[in-house]
XYZ file of C-alpha atoms in Angstrom:
186
model
C -7.731 1.139 -11.828
C -7.300 -2.203 -13.579
C -10.753 -2.314 -15.107
C -12.635 -2.845 -11.851
C -13.629 0.796 -11.531
C -14.807 3.343 -14.009
C -12.695 6.444 -14.671
C -14.627 8.667 -12.243
C -14.363 6.157 -9.386
C -10.653 5.630 -10.050
C -10.085 9.364 -9.923
C -12.146 9.588 -6.723
C -9.967 6.886 -5.118
C -6.854 8.839 -6.094
C -8.207 12.171 -4.849
C -9.354 10.592 -1.565
C -5.940 8.990 -1.004
C -4.115 12.228 -1.803
C -6.496 14.264 0.381
C -5.876 11.923 3.315
C -2.108 11.877 2.786
C -1.944 15.661 2.570
C -4.112 16.227 5.666
C -2.348 13.544 7.703
C 0.996 14.757 6.372
C 0.290 18.351 7.410
C -0.460 17.218 10.961
C 2.597 14.931 11.037
C 4.853 17.664 9.641
C 3.613 20.092 12.286
C 4.344 17.590 15.063
C 7.766 16.801 13.595
C 8.593 20.502 13.237
C 7.611 21.126 16.862
C 9.748 18.208 18.068
C 12.548 18.518 15.505
C 15.173 19.711 17.975
C 14.572 16.755 20.285
C 14.307 14.277 17.409
C 17.458 15.556 15.728
C 19.484 14.719 18.843
C 18.704 11.041 18.240
C 20.376 11.096 14.829
C 22.986 13.877 14.948
C 25.736 14.560 17.460
C 25.961 18.261 16.627
C 23.204 20.741 17.453
C 21.196 22.717 14.933
C 19.996 19.832 12.778
C 16.290 20.233 13.591
C 15.597 21.780 10.196
C 17.105 18.736 8.491
C 14.641 16.461 10.316
C 11.685 18.622 9.196
C 12.992 18.752 5.622
C 13.439 14.977 5.542
C 9.852 14.554 6.751
C 8.578 16.884 4.006
C 10.630 14.962 1.435
C 8.968 11.750 2.646
C 5.504 13.335 2.316
C 6.237 14.619 -1.182
C 7.486 11.165 -2.202
C 4.420 9.425 -0.669
C 2.055 11.659 -2.603
C 4.178 11.284 -5.756
C 4.101 7.496 -5.383
C 0.321 7.492 -4.921
C -0.186 9.384 -8.165
C 2.418 7.266 -9.998
C 0.660 4.052 -8.932
C -2.656 5.477 -10.112
C -1.137 6.145 -13.534
C 0.292 2.652 -13.835
C -2.906 1.048 -12.531
C -4.910 2.815 -15.230
C -2.610 1.141 -17.788
C -0.941 4.215 -19.053
C 2.559 3.690 -20.323
C 4.135 6.887 -21.606
C 3.183 9.381 -18.881
C 4.230 7.205 -15.911
C 7.572 6.520 -17.593
C 8.250 10.192 -18.229
C 6.984 11.005 -14.741
C 9.316 8.460 -13.123
C 12.366 9.606 -15.086
C 11.648 13.284 -14.396
C 10.790 13.135 -10.697
C 13.045 10.340 -9.474
C 15.974 10.784 -11.839
C 16.435 14.008 -13.734
C 15.118 16.456 -11.156
C 17.248 15.261 -8.205
C 20.275 15.121 -10.506
C 19.598 18.683 -11.677
C 19.238 19.880 -8.071
C 22.626 18.369 -7.203
C 24.357 19.690 -10.323
C 22.943 23.209 -10.034
C 23.159 23.523 -6.262
C 26.297 21.484 -5.568
C 28.072 23.853 -3.210
C 24.902 24.314 -1.151
C 24.239 22.485 2.122
C 22.547 19.105 2.348
C 19.573 20.786 4.034
C 19.112 23.090 1.068
C 19.495 20.310 -1.534
C 16.945 18.106 0.243
C 14.538 21.018 0.620
C 14.778 21.807 -3.104
C 14.228 18.149 -3.966
C 11.215 17.919 -1.620
C 9.535 21.054 -2.951
C 10.388 20.164 -6.547
C 8.984 16.650 -6.215
C 5.798 18.059 -4.724
C 5.404 20.688 -7.459
C 6.227 18.220 -10.257
C 3.668 15.592 -9.267
C 0.986 18.278 -8.893
C 1.900 19.627 -12.350
C 1.727 16.128 -13.863
C -1.623 15.581 -12.124
C -3.079 18.820 -13.513
C -1.730 18.098 -17.011
C -3.229 14.616 -16.772
C -6.616 16.063 -15.823
C -6.545 18.513 -18.717
C -5.583 15.773 -21.181
C -8.362 13.437 -20.005
C -11.648 14.313 -21.544
C -13.819 11.974 -19.489
C -13.301 13.337 -15.983
C -15.838 15.335 -14.046
C -15.862 17.381 -10.874
C -17.606 14.450 -9.189
C -14.327 12.561 -9.376
C -12.500 15.326 -7.550
C -14.404 14.987 -4.274
C -12.935 12.838 -1.477
C -15.214 9.933 -0.536
C -15.469 8.879 3.144
C -16.389 5.296 2.177
C -13.256 4.978 0.074
C -11.223 6.586 2.868
C -12.461 3.945 5.344
C -11.350 1.176 2.978
C -7.964 2.809 2.365
C -7.324 3.372 6.078
C -8.342 -0.220 6.832
C -6.030 -1.439 4.078
C -3.138 0.696 5.292
C -3.617 0.205 9.047
C -2.757 -3.487 8.717
C 0.633 -2.506 7.318
C 1.632 -0.040 10.070
C 3.384 -2.623 12.308
C 5.497 -3.799 9.376
C 6.379 -0.256 8.338
C 7.271 0.757 11.904
C 9.317 -2.426 12.305
C 11.238 -1.653 9.126
C 11.867 1.933 10.241
C 13.051 0.688 13.632
C 15.288 -1.934 12.051
C 16.887 0.581 9.669
C 17.246 3.505 12.080
C 18.122 1.805 15.359
C 21.803 1.166 14.489
C 22.262 4.886 13.793
C 20.480 5.918 16.990
C 22.475 3.417 19.070
C 25.774 4.475 17.469
C 25.036 8.145 18.121
C 24.088 7.416 21.748
C 27.472 5.688 22.124
C 29.080 8.871 20.721
C 30.770 7.062 17.860
C 32.321 9.242 15.163
C 30.237 9.853 12.026
C 32.581 7.671 9.942
C 31.925 4.696 12.237
C 28.181 5.265 12.068
C 28.296 5.239 8.256
């Protein structure tokens, strides 16, 4: 994106990354949905929170794909669109969801935010494609060579990411296993 690749190759890198994230995300979401009841018991003392676990996973996927597209925009040295994109998706939209849906449950608010984030980044992506005059269908095909490089680049970071997740979530899991009240966990 920073001048090392032409526009078609940059777009192909983006499409390959998004394709991988969406395919991997669909498999991960299916596994999480199937195990959501068991997983929810690790984080919540009351039953019936399996949907919240699945919704949180979908929110994570929508934010991963959003972030991938946002980084593509900034790497291609665009200024205006990434700024508007960031303000809309990370600021205004979640605020609007809270203001409009305030009396609704947390599950519902997170689900709206997840779906909205997903729809917004896709809309920005399509608008960006229409506005660019130098793209071709060749740039919209995932490339297995690029995917190998991206997976190799990302695989090195998995232990750090898992360690961070463990570090941040283990106090909550331990507190819930000790049956501490929610206020103490917070």
